Structures are given as C-alpha cells and as structure tokens.
Short mmCIF file of N, CA, C and O in Angstrom, two decimals:
data_model
loop_
_atom_site.label_atom_id
_atom_site.label_comp_id
_atom_site.label_asym_id
_atom_site.label_seq_id
_atom_site.Cartn_x
_atom_site.Cartn_y
_atom_site.Cartn_z
N MET D 178 -46.16 -195.27 -99.11
CA MET D 178 -46.12 -194.29 -98.14
C MET D 178 -46.26 -194.82 -96.70
O MET D 178 -47.24 -195.23 -96.06
N SER D 179 -45.08 -194.85 -96.10
CA SER D 179 -45.07 -195.23 -94.70
C SER D 179 -44.66 -194.11 -93.68
O SER D 179 -43.85 -193.38 -94.04
N SER D 180 -45.32 -194.03 -92.64
CA SER D 180 -45.10 -192.94 -91.69
C SER D 180 -44.52 -193.58 -90.48
O SER D 180 -45.03 -194.60 -89.98
N LYS D 181 -43.47 -192.97 -89.96
CA LYS D 181 -43.01 -193.46 -88.75
C LYS D 181 -43.57 -192.75 -87.62
O LYS D 181 -43.75 -191.41 -87.59
N VAL D 182 -44.08 -193.59 -86.66
CA VAL D 182 -44.78 -193.10 -85.53
C VAL D 182 -44.01 -193.34 -84.22
O VAL D 182 -43.60 -194.49 -84.10
N SER D 183 -43.94 -192.46 -83.33
CA SER D 183 -43.23 -192.60 -82.03
C SER D 183 -44.48 -193.20 -81.06
O SER D 183 -45.29 -192.40 -80.61
N TRP D 184 -44.34 -194.48 -80.89
CA TRP D 184 -45.48 -195.01 -80.10
C TRP D 184 -45.58 -194.55 -78.64
O TRP D 184 -46.69 -194.47 -78.00
N PHE D 185 -44.38 -194.12 -77.98
CA PHE D 185 -44.40 -193.64 -76.65
C PHE D 185 -45.09 -192.40 -76.59
O PHE D 185 -45.91 -192.30 -75.65
N ILE D 186 -44.99 -191.50 -77.57
CA ILE D 186 -45.53 -190.17 -77.48
C ILE D 186 -47.14 -190.37 -77.61
O ILE D 186 -47.89 -189.83 -77.00
N LEU D 187 -47.54 -191.42 -78.56
CA LEU D 187 -48.93 -191.64 -78.83
C LEU D 187 -49.62 -192.18 -77.47
O LEU D 187 -50.59 -191.57 -76.95
N PHE D 188 -48.89 -193.02 -76.81
CA PHE D 188 -49.28 -193.68 -75.60
C PHE D 188 -49.45 -192.65 -74.52
O PHE D 188 -50.42 -192.47 -73.66
N LEU D 189 -48.48 -191.72 -74.51
CA LEU D 189 -48.39 -190.55 -73.45
C LEU D 189 -49.59 -189.61 -73.68
O LEU D 189 -50.28 -189.33 -72.56
N PHE D 190 -49.87 -189.30 -74.85
CA PHE D 190 -51.21 -188.47 -75.23
C PHE D 190 -52.54 -189.16 -74.78
O PHE D 190 -53.22 -188.41 -74.19
N VAL D 191 -52.56 -190.35 -74.92
CA VAL D 191 -53.63 -191.15 -74.44
C VAL D 191 -53.97 -191.08 -72.98
O VAL D 191 -55.05 -190.79 -72.60
N VAL D 192 -52.87 -191.34 -72.39
CA VAL D 192 -52.87 -191.41 -70.85
C VAL D 192 -53.21 -190.01 -70.38
O VAL D 192 -54.00 -189.78 -69.37
N MET D 193 -52.52 -188.95 -70.84
CA MET D 193 -52.77 -187.59 -70.37
C MET D 193 -54.19 -187.18 -70.65
O MET D 193 -54.88 -186.63 -69.75
N MET D 194 -54.71 -187.49 -71.87
CA MET D 194 -56.19 -187.26 -72.16
C MET D 194 -57.15 -187.91 -71.26
O MET D 194 -58.19 -187.40 -71.01
N THR D 195 -56.76 -189.15 -70.95
CA THR D 195 -57.74 -189.96 -70.02
C THR D 195 -57.78 -189.39 -68.73
O THR D 195 -58.74 -189.30 -68.07
N VAL D 196 -56.63 -188.95 -68.14
CA VAL D 196 -56.52 -188.28 -66.89
C VAL D 196 -57.43 -186.97 -66.90
O VAL D 196 -58.06 -186.57 -65.99
N VAL D 197 -57.15 -186.24 -67.97
CA VAL D 197 -57.96 -184.95 -68.04
C VAL D 197 -59.50 -185.28 -68.11
O VAL D 197 -60.35 -184.64 -67.55
N GLY D 198 -59.97 -186.29 -68.85
CA GLY D 198 -61.12 -186.73 -68.95
C GLY D 198 -61.73 -187.14 -67.57
O GLY D 198 -62.94 -187.03 -67.23
N LEU D 199 -60.92 -187.92 -66.78
CA LEU D 199 -61.41 -188.30 -65.43
C LEU D 199 -61.56 -186.97 -64.54
O LEU D 199 -62.53 -187.00 -63.78
N ILE D 200 -60.82 -185.90 -64.78
CA ILE D 200 -61.01 -184.80 -63.98
C ILE D 200 -62.20 -183.99 -64.53
O ILE D 200 -63.08 -183.60 -63.67
N ALA D 201 -62.44 -184.00 -65.92
CA ALA D 201 -63.52 -183.13 -66.39
C ALA D 201 -64.93 -183.79 -66.30
O ALA D 201 -65.98 -183.17 -66.08
N PHE D 202 -64.98 -185.16 -66.45
CA PHE D 202 -66.20 -185.88 -66.60
C PHE D 202 -66.47 -186.73 -65.36
O PHE D 202 -65.63 -187.11 -64.71
N ASP D 203 -67.78 -186.74 -65.01
CA ASP D 203 -68.09 -187.69 -63.87
C ASP D 203 -68.20 -189.23 -64.21
O ASP D 203 -68.12 -190.08 -63.36
N ASN D 204 -68.52 -189.44 -65.48
CA ASN D 204 -68.67 -190.79 -65.99
C ASN D 204 -67.35 -191.47 -66.44
O ASN D 204 -66.51 -190.64 -67.22
N ILE D 205 -67.03 -192.60 -65.97
CA ILE D 205 -65.84 -193.15 -66.31
C ILE D 205 -65.69 -193.57 -67.83
O ILE D 205 -64.80 -193.52 -68.48
N ALA D 206 -66.88 -194.05 -68.37
CA ALA D 206 -66.84 -194.36 -69.76
C ALA D 206 -66.71 -193.08 -70.68
O ALA D 206 -65.99 -193.27 -71.66
N SER D 207 -67.30 -192.05 -70.27
CA SER D 207 -67.00 -190.71 -70.98
C SER D 207 -65.57 -190.38 -71.00
O SER D 207 -65.00 -189.92 -72.03
N SER D 208 -64.89 -190.59 -69.90
CA SER D 208 -63.56 -190.11 -69.73
C SER D 208 -62.59 -191.07 -70.61
O SER D 208 -61.57 -190.62 -71.19
N LEU D 209 -62.94 -192.41 -70.61
CA LEU D 209 -62.13 -193.19 -71.43
C LEU D 209 -62.37 -193.02 -72.93
O LEU D 209 -61.42 -193.07 -73.74
N ILE D 210 -63.48 -192.61 -73.33
CA ILE D 210 -63.91 -192.34 -74.73
C ILE D 210 -63.09 -191.17 -75.12
O ILE D 210 -62.44 -190.98 -76.26
N PHE D 211 -63.22 -190.18 -74.31
CA PHE D 211 -62.50 -188.90 -74.50
C PHE D 211 -60.98 -188.93 -74.60
O PHE D 211 -60.39 -188.63 -75.50
N GLY D 212 -60.54 -189.83 -73.74
CA GLY D 212 -58.96 -190.16 -73.56
C GLY D 212 -58.43 -191.00 -74.86
O GLY D 212 -57.56 -190.56 -75.43
N LEU D 213 -59.18 -192.03 -75.22
CA LEU D 213 -58.89 -192.65 -76.46
C LEU D 213 -59.12 -191.83 -77.77
O LEU D 213 -58.30 -191.89 -78.72
N GLY D 214 -60.28 -191.16 -77.87
CA GLY D 214 -60.54 -190.43 -79.02
C GLY D 214 -59.40 -189.25 -79.20
O GLY D 214 -58.76 -189.08 -80.20
N VAL D 215 -59.59 -188.43 -78.19
CA VAL D 215 -58.81 -187.07 -78.36
C VAL D 215 -57.30 -187.46 -78.29
O VAL D 215 -56.42 -186.75 -79.10
N GLY D 216 -57.01 -188.21 -77.23
CA GLY D 216 -55.61 -188.61 -77.07
C GLY D 216 -54.94 -189.35 -78.38
O GLY D 216 -54.01 -189.12 -78.77
N GLY D 217 -55.81 -190.25 -78.97
CA GLY D 217 -55.24 -190.98 -80.01
C GLY D 217 -55.16 -189.99 -81.25
O GLY D 217 -54.15 -190.14 -81.95
N ILE D 218 -55.89 -189.12 -81.63
CA ILE D 218 -55.89 -188.09 -82.61
C ILE D 218 -54.87 -187.17 -82.31
O ILE D 218 -53.95 -187.12 -83.28
N PHE D 219 -54.66 -186.53 -81.44
CA PHE D 219 -53.57 -185.46 -81.10
C PHE D 219 -52.26 -186.25 -81.00
O PHE D 219 -51.15 -185.72 -81.42
N GLY D 220 -52.26 -187.50 -80.36
CA GLY D 220 -51.10 -188.32 -80.25
C GLY D 220 -50.64 -188.70 -81.56
O GLY D 220 -49.28 -188.61 -81.84
N TRP D 221 -51.43 -189.03 -82.42
CA TRP D 221 -51.00 -189.60 -83.81
C TRP D 221 -50.47 -188.34 -84.63
O TRP D 221 -49.43 -188.37 -85.33
N ILE D 222 -51.04 -187.25 -84.43
CA ILE D 222 -50.69 -186.00 -85.15
C ILE D 222 -49.22 -185.45 -84.72
O ILE D 222 -48.38 -185.20 -85.53
N PHE D 223 -48.98 -185.44 -83.45
CA PHE D 223 -47.82 -184.87 -82.91
C PHE D 223 -46.64 -185.98 -82.73
O PHE D 223 -45.53 -185.59 -82.54
N SER D 224 -47.04 -187.32 -82.97
CA SER D 224 -46.00 -188.28 -82.87
C SER D 224 -45.48 -188.61 -84.28
O SER D 224 -44.41 -189.36 -84.25
N GLU D 225 -46.04 -188.29 -85.30
CA GLU D 225 -45.40 -188.52 -86.63
C GLU D 225 -44.19 -187.90 -86.84
O GLU D 225 -43.97 -186.71 -86.66
N LYS D 226 -43.31 -188.72 -87.19
CA LYS D 226 -41.86 -188.06 -87.47
C LYS D 226 -41.86 -187.66 -88.93
O LYS D 226 -42.32 -188.36 -89.89
N SER D 227 -41.31 -186.52 -89.19
CA SER D 227 -41.32 -186.07 -90.58
C SER D 227 -40.39 -186.61 -91.40
O SER D 227 -39.42 -187.03 -90.98
N LYS D 228 -40.61 -186.74 -92.63
CA LYS D 228 -39.83 -187.41 -93.64
C LYS D 228 -38.67 -186.42 -94.01
O LYS D 228 -38.87 -185.24 -94.28
N VAL D 229 -37.38 -187.03 -94.19
CA VAL D 229 -36.35 -186.11 -94.72
C VAL D 229 -36.27 -186.41 -96.27
O VAL D 229 -36.13 -187.52 -96.68
N LYS D 230 -36.45 -185.39 -97.06
CA LYS D 230 -36.32 -185.40 -98.41
C LYS D 230 -34.91 -185.63 -98.89
O LYS D 230 -34.03 -185.03 -98.54
N GLU D 231 -34.78 -186.53 -99.90
CA GLU D 231 -33.34 -186.91 -100.19
C GLU D 231 -33.07 -186.27 -101.59
O GLU D 231 -33.95 -186.01 -102.35
#
C-alpha cells in the first residue's frame, strides 16, 4: 500500500501553520511546534492523492 503525497502541498501547510502560530503565540518554540504538528497533520491529509481503481 503506497500513497502518493504531494510534498509541495505538505510543505505549504507547514509554512502556513507556522505563520499562524507566530501570530497566535508569543513563544517561538510554541509556534514552531504548532506549525510542524498541525501543518504536518493537515498537510498530509490534504496532500494525499487518491488512488484510481482499475
């Protein structure tokens, strides 16, 4: 079972969530953890390409 992931979309989500974390939190470490955690999870979910059934 291999899943095709669009790495650009994943990276884009991580960067966007890190920017949101910088705006929302005063601590840089908290914003980086938020960006990597939330951005990684949602980026992985939204960047998976669906399989075409043959």
